[in-house]
mmCIF file of C-alpha atoms in Angstrom:
data_model
loop_
_atom_site.group_PDB
_atom_site.id
_atom_site.type_symbol
_atom_site.label_atom_id
_atom_site.label_comp_id
_atom_site.label_asym_id
_atom_site.label_seq_id
_atom_site.Cartn_x
_atom_site.Cartn_y
_atom_site.Cartn_z
ATOM 1 C CA MET A 30 104.124 96.406 70.482
ATOM 2 C CA SER A 31 101.221 99.011 70.677
ATOM 3 C CA THR A 32 101.421 102.228 72.623
ATOM 4 C CA LEU A 33 98.901 104.547 73.613
ATOM 5 C CA THR A 34 98.278 107.494 71.561
ATOM 6 C CA ALA A 35 96.582 110.996 72.459
ATOM 7 C CA ALA A 36 92.811 110.695 72.317
ATOM 8 C CA PRO A 37 90.069 113.075 72.832
ATOM 9 C CA PRO A 38 88.733 113.257 76.311
ATOM 10 C CA TRP A 39 86.372 110.469 76.882
ATOM 11 C CA THR A 40 82.882 111.907 77.922
ATOM 12 C CA ALA A 41 80.342 109.253 79.648
ATOM 13 C CA SER A 42 77.093 108.635 77.976
ATOM 14 C CA ALA A 43 74.370 106.111 78.408
ATOM 15 C CA GLY A 44 75.864 103.816 75.569
ATOM 16 C CA ASP A 45 79.305 103.746 76.922
ATOM 17 C CA ALA A 46 78.919 101.496 79.959
ATOM 18 C CA THR A 47 80.274 98.541 78.101
ATOM 19 C CA ARG A 48 83.327 100.429 77.051
ATOM 20 C CA LEU A 49 83.873 101.789 80.626
ATOM 21 C CA ARG A 50 83.354 98.162 82.141
ATOM 22 C CA ARG A 51 86.106 97.062 79.814
ATOM 23 C CA ALA A 52 88.627 99.748 80.670
ATOM 24 C CA PHE A 53 87.926 98.936 84.349
ATOM 25 C CA GLY A 54 88.870 95.317 83.790
ATOM 26 C CA ALA A 55 92.260 96.382 82.761
ATOM 27 C CA PHE A 56 92.912 96.630 86.398
ATOM 28 C CA ALA A 57 93.618 93.223 88.278
ATOM 29 C CA THR A 58 91.933 92.949 91.523
ATOM 30 C CA GLY A 59 91.814 90.460 94.144
ATOM 31 C CA VAL A 60 88.448 88.306 94.753
ATOM 32 C CA THR A 61 86.702 88.524 98.124
ATOM 33 C CA VAL A 62 83.398 87.304 99.825
ATOM 34 C CA VAL A 63 81.982 90.005 102.096
ATOM 35 C CA THR A 64 79.655 88.759 104.861
ATOM 36 C CA VAL A 65 77.581 90.044 107.673
ATOM 37 C CA GLY A 66 76.173 88.113 110.487
ATOM 38 C CA GLY A 67 73.210 88.262 112.651
ATOM 39 C CA ALA A 68 69.657 86.916 112.358
ATOM 40 C CA SER A 69 69.952 86.784 108.614
ATOM 41 C CA PRO A 70 73.585 86.249 107.534
ATOM 42 C CA ARG A 71 74.458 87.171 104.015
ATOM 43 C CA GLY A 72 77.417 86.955 101.721
ATOM 44 C CA MET A 73 78.247 88.543 98.490
ATOM 45 C CA THR A 74 81.408 88.264 95.971
ATOM 46 C CA ALA A 75 83.234 91.583 95.591
ATOM 47 C CA ASN A 76 86.325 92.675 94.151
ATOM 48 C CA SER A 77 86.065 96.247 94.944
ATOM 49 C CA PHE A 78 87.987 95.820 98.058
ATOM 50 C CA THR A 79 91.173 97.721 99.193
ATOM 51 C CA SER A 80 93.329 98.689 101.896
ATOM 52 C CA VAL A 81 92.969 102.470 102.899
ATOM 53 C CA SER A 82 94.929 103.382 106.055
ATOM 54 C CA LEU A 83 97.289 101.680 108.625
ATOM 55 C CA ASP A 84 96.578 103.814 111.409
ATOM 56 C CA PRO A 85 93.722 103.506 112.091
ATOM 57 C CA ALA A 86 93.646 99.984 110.184
ATOM 58 C CA LEU A 87 90.833 100.725 107.543
ATOM 59 C CA VAL A 88 89.551 98.826 104.517
ATOM 60 C CA LEU A 89 87.338 99.982 101.891
ATOM 61 C CA LEU A 90 84.714 98.038 99.733
ATOM 62 C CA CYS A 91 82.133 99.427 97.259
ATOM 63 C CA VAL A 92 78.590 97.772 97.069
ATOM 64 C CA GLY A 93 76.014 98.571 94.425
ATOM 65 C CA ARG A 94 72.830 100.089 95.989
ATOM 66 C CA ASP A 95 70.733 97.629 94.135
ATOM 67 C CA ALA A 96 72.439 94.725 95.913
ATOM 68 C CA GLY A 97 70.898 92.770 98.660
ATOM 69 C CA MET A 98 74.107 93.354 100.578
ATOM 70 C CA TYR A 99 73.829 97.146 100.435
ATOM 71 C CA ARG A 100 71.120 97.127 102.870
ATOM 72 C CA ALA A 101 72.625 94.439 105.078
ATOM 73 C CA LEU A 102 76.095 96.515 105.342
ATOM 74 C CA ALA A 103 74.241 99.787 105.815
ATOM 75 C CA GLU A 104 72.452 98.403 108.964
ATOM 76 C CA ALA A 105 75.253 96.316 110.337
ATOM 77 C CA ASP A 106 77.654 97.200 113.010
ATOM 78 C CA THR A 107 80.311 94.685 111.883
ATOM 79 C CA PHE A 108 81.139 92.744 108.710
ATOM 80 C CA ALA A 109 83.944 90.485 107.449
ATOM 81 C CA VAL A 110 85.932 89.988 104.276
ATOM 82 C CA SER A 111 87.431 86.892 103.176
ATOM 83 C CA VAL A 112 90.076 87.230 100.474
ATOM 84 C CA LEU A 113 89.645 84.223 98.377
ATOM 85 C CA ALA A 114 92.533 81.746 97.508
ATOM 86 C CA ALA A 115 93.395 80.705 94.045
ATOM 87 C CA ASP A 116 91.509 77.389 94.273
ATOM 88 C CA GLN A 117 88.202 79.046 95.451
ATOM 89 C CA GLU A 118 86.847 80.062 91.913
ATOM 90 C CA ASP A 119 83.654 78.108 92.741
ATOM 91 C CA VAL A 120 83.218 79.975 96.066
ATOM 92 C CA ALA A 121 83.410 83.396 94.321
ATOM 93 C CA ARG A 122 80.910 82.177 91.492
ATOM 94 C CA TYR A 123 78.654 80.831 94.250
ATOM 95 C CA PHE A 124 78.218 84.097 96.287
ATOM 96 C CA ALA A 125 77.931 86.006 92.884
ATOM 97 C CA SER A 126 74.845 83.917 91.850
ATOM 98 C CA ARG A 127 71.425 85.530 92.627
ATOM 99 C CA SER A 128 69.875 81.922 92.733
ATOM 100 C CA ARG A 129 71.946 80.818 95.989
ATOM 101 C CA PRO A 130 69.290 80.465 98.944
ATOM 102 C CA ALA A 131 68.728 83.429 101.398
ATOM 103 C CA GLY A 132 69.944 83.878 105.032
ATOM 104 C CA ALA A 133 71.931 81.197 106.811
ATOM 105 C CA ARG A 134 71.163 78.648 104.292
ATOM 106 C CA GLN A 135 73.438 80.144 101.792
ATOM 107 C CA PHE A 136 76.536 79.106 103.806
ATOM 108 C CA ASP A 137 75.461 75.408 103.824
ATOM 109 C CA ALA A 138 77.312 75.033 100.506
ATOM 110 C CA VAL A 139 80.864 76.239 101.436
ATOM 111 C CA GLY A 140 83.105 75.514 104.566
ATOM 112 C CA TRP A 141 83.037 78.553 107.132
ATOM 113 C CA LEU A 142 83.581 79.597 110.550
ATOM 114 C CA PRO A 143 82.137 82.423 112.638
ATOM 115 C CA GLY A 144 84.248 85.524 113.304
ATOM 116 C CA HIS A 145 85.105 86.057 116.879
ATOM 117 C CA GLU A 146 84.787 89.970 116.690
ATOM 118 C CA SER A 147 82.263 90.358 113.926
ATOM 119 C CA ALA A 148 80.070 87.019 114.235
ATOM 120 C CA ALA A 149 80.217 87.187 110.398
ATOM 121 C CA PRO A 150 80.922 84.032 108.495
ATOM 122 C CA LEU A 151 84.533 83.496 107.390
ATOM 123 C CA ILE A 152 85.103 81.564 104.521
ATOM 124 C CA ALA A 153 87.224 78.250 105.144
ATOM 125 C CA GLY A 154 90.305 78.092 103.200
ATOM 126 C CA ALA A 155 90.662 81.799 102.271
ATOM 127 C CA ALA A 156 93.976 83.534 101.998
ATOM 128 C CA ALA A 157 93.066 86.251 104.523
ATOM 129 C CA HIS A 158 90.346 87.493 106.686
ATOM 130 C CA PHE A 159 89.429 90.840 108.000
ATOM 131 C CA GLU A 160 86.728 91.221 110.391
ATOM 132 C CA CYS A 161 85.683 95.125 110.553
ATOM 133 C CA ALA A 162 83.640 97.515 112.592
ATOM 134 C CA SER A 163 81.551 99.595 110.343
ATOM 135 C CA TRP A 164 83.237 103.003 110.259
ATOM 136 C CA ARG A 165 81.870 105.367 107.520
ATOM 137 C CA THR A 166 79.825 105.173 104.425
ATOM 138 C CA TYR A 167 80.085 107.687 101.357
ATOM 139 C CA ASP A 168 77.959 108.226 98.351
ATOM 140 C CA GLY A 169 79.751 106.665 95.362
ATOM 141 C CA GLY A 170 77.075 107.108 92.557
ATOM 142 C CA ASP A 171 75.220 103.929 91.934
ATOM 143 C CA HIS A 172 77.315 102.234 94.668
ATOM 144 C CA ALA A 173 78.127 103.084 98.203
ATOM 145 C CA VAL A 174 81.594 103.228 99.615
ATOM 146 C CA PHE A 175 81.783 101.345 102.904
ATOM 147 C CA LEU A 176 84.860 101.770 105.346
ATOM 148 C CA GLY A 177 85.476 99.454 108.013
ATOM 149 C CA ARG A 178 88.036 99.667 110.799
ATOM 150 C CA VAL A 179 89.832 96.342 111.067
ATOM 151 C CA LEU A 180 89.059 94.673 114.517
ATOM 152 C CA ALA A 181 90.813 91.320 113.656
ATOM 153 C CA LEU A 182 92.826 89.678 110.926
ATOM 154 C CA ASP A 183 93.902 86.308 109.766
ATOM 155 C CA GLN A 184 96.392 85.254 106.907
ATOM 156 C CA ALA A 185 97.369 81.988 105.300
ATOM 157 C CA PRO A 186 100.568 83.213 103.644
ATOM 158 C CA GLU A 187 100.961 79.930 101.689
ATOM 159 C CA ARG A 188 97.754 80.356 99.939
ATOM 160 C CA GLU A 189 97.859 82.328 96.850
ATOM 161 C CA PRO A 190 94.915 84.869 96.051
ATOM 162 C CA LEU A 191 92.273 84.400 93.439
ATOM 163 C CA VAL A 192 92.634 87.407 90.781
ATOM 164 C CA PHE A 193 90.017 88.981 88.359
ATOM 165 C CA HIS A 194 91.203 90.519 85.433
ATOM 166 C CA GLY A 195 89.602 91.247 82.063
ATOM 167 C CA GLY A 196 86.305 89.785 83.042
ATOM 168 C CA ARG A 197 87.823 86.586 84.037
ATOM 169 C CA PHE A 198 89.094 84.792 87.210
ATOM 170 C CA ARG A 199 93.043 84.254 86.996
ATOM 171 C CA GLN A 200 95.767 82.957 89.139
ATOM 172 C CA LEU A 201 99.205 84.537 89.799
ATOM 173 C CA SER A 202 102.192 83.223 88.004
ATOM 174 C CA ASP A 203 105.691 83.502 88.994
ATOM 175 C CA ARG A 204 106.786 83.373 85.456
ATOM 176 C CA VAL A 205 109.698 85.806 84.781
ATOM 177 C CA PRO A 206 109.740 87.735 81.672
ATOM 178 C CA GLU A 207 112.259 87.391 79.127
ATOM 179 C CA VAL A 208 114.737 90.223 78.605
#
């Protein structure tokens, strides 16, 4: 069994991006597809999504400033987040690919339904959906931090979530550790 030992403080440098990414990858996250509706709907796979507050109901997501979704979210009044289910790795990979079609055509390859509150596409079969009003945006370095106020939600409790850890998609396990 390995243990953590005291180490000198880590300082960021241009050559340490890989090390930083690996360390961030030690934290398991859920996998979502963030969408906006309108004249040119757009979707993007994101694992930087979390709850923030119950009152008001707020969620947070981070999007790189170089991503096409950055501008779409910055200009949108509403957006949606579909929390992908364990059997939707193909959907996650599809919306992570820069080679998918632009606009509404990108949704032709997946099952979806329009959000009632956001008019953004909701991915069919997801473990949960959140429809949000854009609330605040903050500087996050090379990313922007978007906060959304939850307008509507839907959950399929029987659907296990897709998980991302250590640079790989994974599924939850009910395995009980031996003592």
